[in-house]
Each structure stands twice: as structure tokens, then as C-alpha cells.
Amino acid sequence: MLGLFFGKEPWFRAKRFGYGAGLPFKWQGWAVLGFYVLAMIGLALLADNDQAIPTIVTVALMLIVTGIFTVIVRNHTEGGWKWRGL
């Protein structure tokens, strides 16, 4: 099962214009995107509660999760990330 996540096949389409990735087209991409959204919502809810964890820790965790998400998406975008312009 974990082999499905560690392969190098693309999960995200390349953007037609600009730099970066578009929407996922495989279930692994949708799973990673869903996990990212749920992680951000969970961290935002923790930041909203003053007694849970300090805001600076929440922001640091959000940046770490976003960095990990960006690396995964970059490694699994078909054609890689490059400028695609007019």
C-alpha cells in the first residue's frame, strides 16, 4: 500500500499557463490534497482556541505542513514545474 505513495508517477497535472501544478488527476493526489486541507483546518481551529497552543507555534506548524505539501506536489507533477506562458 505504501508503495503507491512512494512511486514517481505523476498525480497532478501541470498548469497550462504559469508556474506550478494544477488539480490532481489520481486518487493519491486527491488524498494528499485532502490531508493538507484537513491539517490546515485542524491547525486553524487549534489557533482559535487560546488555551490549546500559542499562535506562533500554530503558524510554524502550518508553514512546515505547507512546505511538505509543496515538495510532494512538485515531485508528483507531470512535466515538472516550469514556466508555461504564451
Coordinates of N, CA, C and O in Angstrom, one line a residue:
M1 N 0.8 -1.2 0.0 CA 0.0 0.0 0.0 C 0.9 1.3 0.0 O 0.6 2.2 -0.7
L2 N 1.9 1.3 0.8 CA 2.8 2.5 0.9 C 3.5 2.7 -0.4 O 3.9 3.8 -0.7
G3 N 3.7 1.6 -1.2 CA 4.4 1.7 -2.5 C 3.7 2.6 -3.4 O 4.3 3.2 -4.3
L4 N 2.4 2.7 -3.3 CA 1.6 3.6 -4.1 C 1.9 5.1 -3.9 O 1.8 5.9 -4.8
F5 N 2.4 5.4 -2.7 CA 2.7 6.8 -2.4 C 4.1 7.1 -2.6 O 4.5 8.3 -2.7
F6 N 5.0 6.1 -2.7 CA 6.4 6.4 -2.9 C 6.9 6.3 -4.3 O 8.1 6.5 -4.6
G7 N 6.0 6.0 -5.2 CA 6.4 5.9 -6.6 C 6.7 7.3 -7.2 O 6.4 8.3 -6.5
K8 N 7.1 7.4 -8.4 CA 7.4 8.7 -9.0 C 6.4 9.1 -10.1 O 6.6 10.0 -10.8
E9 N 5.3 8.3 -10.2 CA 4.3 8.6 -11.3 C 3.6 9.9 -10.9 O 3.5 10.3 -9.7
P10 N 3.2 10.7 -11.9 CA 2.5 12.0 -11.6 C 1.1 11.8 -11.1 O 0.4 10.9 -11.4
W11 N 0.8 12.7 -10.1 CA -0.6 12.7 -9.6 C -1.3 14.0 -9.9 O -2.5 14.1 -9.8
F12 N -0.5 15.0 -10.3 CA -1.1 16.4 -10.5 C -0.8 16.8 -11.9 O 0.3 16.5 -12.5
R13 N -1.7 17.4 -12.6 CA -1.5 18.0 -13.9 C -0.6 19.3 -13.8 O -0.7 20.0 -12.8
A14 N 0.1 19.5 -14.8 CA 0.8 20.8 -14.9 C -0.1 21.9 -15.3 O -1.1 21.6 -16.0
K15 N 0.1 23.1 -14.8 CA -0.7 24.2 -15.2 C -0.5 24.5 -16.7 O 0.6 24.4 -17.2
R16 N -1.5 25.0 -17.4 CA -1.4 25.3 -18.8 C -0.6 26.6 -18.9 O 0.2 26.8 -19.8
F17 N -0.8 27.6 -18.0 CA -0.2 28.9 -18.0 C 0.4 29.1 -16.6 O -0.3 28.9 -15.6
G18 N 1.6 29.6 -16.6 CA 2.2 30.0 -15.3 C 3.1 28.9 -14.8 O 3.6 28.1 -15.5
Y19 N 3.4 28.9 -13.5 CA 4.3 28.1 -12.8 C 3.6 27.3 -11.8 O 2.9 27.8 -11.0
G20 N 3.9 26.0 -11.7 CA 3.3 25.2 -10.6 C 2.5 24.0 -11.2 O 2.6 23.6 -12.3
A21 N 1.6 23.6 -10.3 CA 0.8 22.4 -10.6 C -0.7 22.8 -10.6 O -1.1 23.8 -9.9
G22 N -1.5 22.0 -11.3 CA -2.9 22.2 -11.3 C -3.6 21.2 -10.3 O -3.0 20.8 -9.3
L23 N -4.8 20.8 -10.7 CA -5.5 19.9 -9.8 C -5.0 18.4 -10.0 O -4.5 18.1 -11.0
P24 N -5.2 17.6 -9.0 CA -4.8 16.2 -9.1 C -5.7 15.5 -10.1 O -6.9 15.8 -10.3
F25 N -5.2 14.4 -10.6 CA -6.0 13.6 -11.5 C -5.9 12.1 -11.1 O -6.5 11.2 -11.7
K26 N -5.2 11.8 -10.0 CA -5.2 10.4 -9.4 C -5.6 10.5 -8.0 O -5.5 11.5 -7.3
W27 N -6.1 9.3 -7.5 CA -6.6 9.3 -6.1 C -5.5 9.7 -5.1 O -5.8 10.3 -4.1
Q28 N -4.3 9.4 -5.4 CA -3.2 9.7 -4.4 C -3.1 11.3 -4.3 O -2.9 11.8 -3.2
G29 N -3.2 12.0 -5.4 CA -3.2 13.4 -5.4 C -4.3 14.0 -4.6 O -4.2 14.9 -3.8
W30 N -5.5 13.4 -4.8 CA -6.7 13.9 -4.1 C -6.5 13.6 -2.6 O -6.9 14.4 -1.7
A31 N -5.9 12.4 -2.2 CA -5.7 12.1 -0.8 C -4.7 13.1 -0.2 O -5.0 13.6 1.0
V32 N -3.7 13.4 -0.9 CA -2.7 14.4 -0.3 C -3.3 15.7 -0.2 O -3.1 16.4 0.9
L33 N -4.1 16.2 -1.2 CA -4.7 17.5 -1.1 C -5.8 17.5 0.1 O -5.8 18.5 0.8
G34 N -6.5 16.4 0.2 CA -7.5 16.3 1.3 C -6.8 16.4 2.7 O -7.3 17.0 3.6
F35 N -5.7 15.6 2.8 CA -5.0 15.7 4.1 C -4.5 17.1 4.4 O -4.5 17.5 5.5
Y36 N -4.0 17.7 3.4 CA -3.5 19.1 3.6 C -4.6 20.0 4.0 O -4.4 20.8 5.0
V37 N -5.7 20.0 3.4 CA -6.9 20.8 3.8 C -7.3 20.5 5.2 O -7.5 21.4 6.0
L38 N -7.4 19.2 5.5 CA -7.8 18.9 6.9 C -6.8 19.3 7.9 O -7.2 19.8 9.0
A39 N -5.5 19.2 7.6 CA -4.5 19.6 8.5 C -4.5 21.1 8.7 O -4.4 21.6 9.9
M40 N -4.8 21.9 7.7 CA -4.9 23.4 7.8 C -6.1 23.8 8.7 O -6.0 24.7 9.5
I41 N -7.2 23.1 8.4 CA -8.4 23.4 9.2 C -8.2 23.0 10.7 O -8.6 23.8 11.6
G42 N -7.6 21.9 10.9 CA -7.3 21.5 12.3 C -6.4 22.4 13.0 O -6.6 22.8 14.2
L43 N -5.3 22.9 12.3 CA -4.4 23.8 12.9 C -5.1 25.2 13.2 O -4.8 25.8 14.2
A44 N -6.0 25.6 12.2 CA -6.7 26.9 12.4 C -7.6 26.8 13.6 O -7.7 27.8 14.4
L45 N -8.3 25.7 13.8 CA -9.1 25.5 15.0 C -8.3 25.5 16.3 O -8.8 26.0 17.3
L46 N -7.1 24.9 16.2 CA -6.3 25.0 17.4 C -5.8 26.4 17.7 O -5.7 26.8 18.9
A47 N -5.6 27.2 16.7 CA -5.1 28.5 16.9 C -6.3 29.4 17.4 O -6.0 30.4 18.1
D48 N -7.5 29.0 17.1 CA -8.6 29.8 17.5 C -8.9 29.6 19.0 O -9.4 30.5 19.7
N49 N -8.5 28.5 19.5 CA -8.7 28.2 21.0 C -7.4 28.7 21.7 O -6.3 28.2 21.5
D50 N -7.6 29.8 22.5 CA -6.5 30.4 23.2 C -5.7 29.5 24.1 O -4.5 29.7 24.4
Q51 N -6.3 28.5 24.6 CA -5.7 27.6 25.6 C -5.0 26.4 25.0 O -4.3 25.7 25.7
A52 N -5.1 26.2 23.7 CA -4.6 25.0 23.1 C -3.0 25.1 22.9 O -2.3 24.5 23.6
I53 N -2.6 25.9 21.9 CA -1.2 26.1 21.7 C -1.0 27.6 21.2 O -1.9 28.2 20.7
P54 N 0.2 28.2 21.5 CA 0.4 29.6 21.1 C 0.2 29.7 19.6 O 0.5 28.8 18.8
T55 N -0.1 30.9 19.2 CA -0.3 31.2 17.7 C 1.0 31.0 16.9 O 0.9 30.5 15.8
I56 N 2.1 31.4 17.5 CA 3.4 31.3 16.8 C 3.7 29.9 16.5 O 4.2 29.5 15.4
V57 N 3.3 29.0 17.4 CA 3.6 27.5 17.1 C 2.6 27.0 16.0 O 3.0 26.2 15.2
T58 N 1.4 27.5 16.1 CA 0.4 27.1 15.0 C 0.9 27.6 13.6 O 0.9 26.8 12.7
V59 N 1.4 28.8 13.6 CA 1.9 29.3 12.3 C 3.1 28.5 11.8 O 3.2 28.2 10.6
A60 N 4.0 28.2 12.7 CA 5.2 27.4 12.4 C 4.8 26.0 11.9 O 5.3 25.5 10.9
L61 N 3.8 25.4 12.5 CA 3.3 24.1 12.0 C 2.6 24.2 10.7 O 2.8 23.3 9.8
M62 N 1.9 25.3 10.5 CA 1.3 25.5 9.1 C 2.3 25.6 8.0 O 2.1 25.1 7.0
L63 N 3.4 26.4 8.3 CA 4.5 26.5 7.4 C 5.2 25.2 7.1 O 5.5 24.9 5.9
I64 N 5.4 24.4 8.1 CA 6.0 23.1 7.9 C 5.1 22.2 7.0 O 5.6 21.6 6.1
V65 N 3.8 22.1 7.4 CA 2.9 21.3 6.6 C 2.8 21.8 5.2 O 2.8 21.0 4.2
T66 N 2.8 23.1 5.0 CA 2.7 23.6 3.6 C 4.0 23.3 2.8 O 3.9 23.0 1.6
G67 N 5.1 23.4 3.5 CA 6.4 23.0 2.8 C 6.4 21.6 2.4 O 6.9 21.2 1.3
I68 N 6.0 20.7 3.3 CA 5.9 19.2 2.9 C 5.0 19.0 1.8 O 5.3 18.3 0.8
F69 N 3.8 19.7 1.8 CA 2.8 19.5 0.7 C 3.4 20.0 -0.6 O 3.2 19.4 -1.6
T70 N 4.1 21.1 -0.6 CA 4.7 21.7 -1.8 C 5.7 20.7 -2.4 O 5.8 20.6 -3.6
V71 N 6.6 20.1 -1.6 CA 7.6 19.2 -2.1 C 6.9 18.0 -2.7 O 7.3 17.5 -3.8
I72 N 5.9 17.5 -2.1 CA 5.2 16.3 -2.6 C 4.5 16.6 -3.9 O 4.7 15.9 -4.9
V73 N 3.9 17.8 -4.0 CA 3.2 18.2 -5.3 C 4.2 18.4 -6.4 O 4.0 18.0 -7.5
R74 N 5.3 19.1 -6.0 CA 6.3 19.3 -7.0 C 6.9 18.0 -7.6 O 7.2 17.9 -8.8
N75 N 7.2 17.0 -6.7 CA 7.7 15.8 -7.1 C 6.7 14.9 -7.9 O 7.2 14.0 -8.6
H76 N 5.5 15.2 -7.8 CA 4.5 14.3 -8.5 C 3.6 15.1 -9.5 O 2.4 14.8 -9.7
T77 N 4.2 16.2 -10.1 CA 3.5 16.9 -11.2 C 4.0 16.4 -12.5 O 5.3 16.4 -12.7
E78 N 3.1 16.1 -13.4 CA 3.6 15.7 -14.8 C 4.3 16.8 -15.5 O 3.8 17.9 -15.6
G79 N 5.5 16.5 -16.0 CA 6.2 17.5 -16.7 C 7.0 18.4 -15.8 O 7.7 19.3 -16.3
G80 N 6.9 18.3 -14.5 CA 7.6 19.2 -13.6 C 7.1 20.6 -13.5 O 6.1 20.9 -14.3
W81 N 7.7 21.4 -12.7 CA 7.3 22.8 -12.5 C 8.2 23.6 -13.4 O 9.4 23.6 -13.2
K82 N 7.7 24.3 -14.4 CA 8.4 25.2 -15.2 C 7.4 26.2 -15.7 O 6.2 26.0 -15.7
W83 N 7.9 27.3 -16.2 CA 7.1 28.4 -16.7 C 6.4 28.0 -18.0 O 7.1 27.5 -18.9
R84 N 5.1 28.1 -18.0 CA 4.4 27.8 -19.3 C 3.6 29.1 -19.6 O 2.6 29.4 -18.9
G85 N 4.1 29.8 -20.6 CA 3.4 31.1 -20.9 C 2.9 31.1 -22.3 O 2.9 30.1 -23.0
L86 N 2.6 32.3 -22.7 CA 2.0 32.5 -24.1 C 3.1 32.4 -25.1 O 4.1 32.8 -25.2

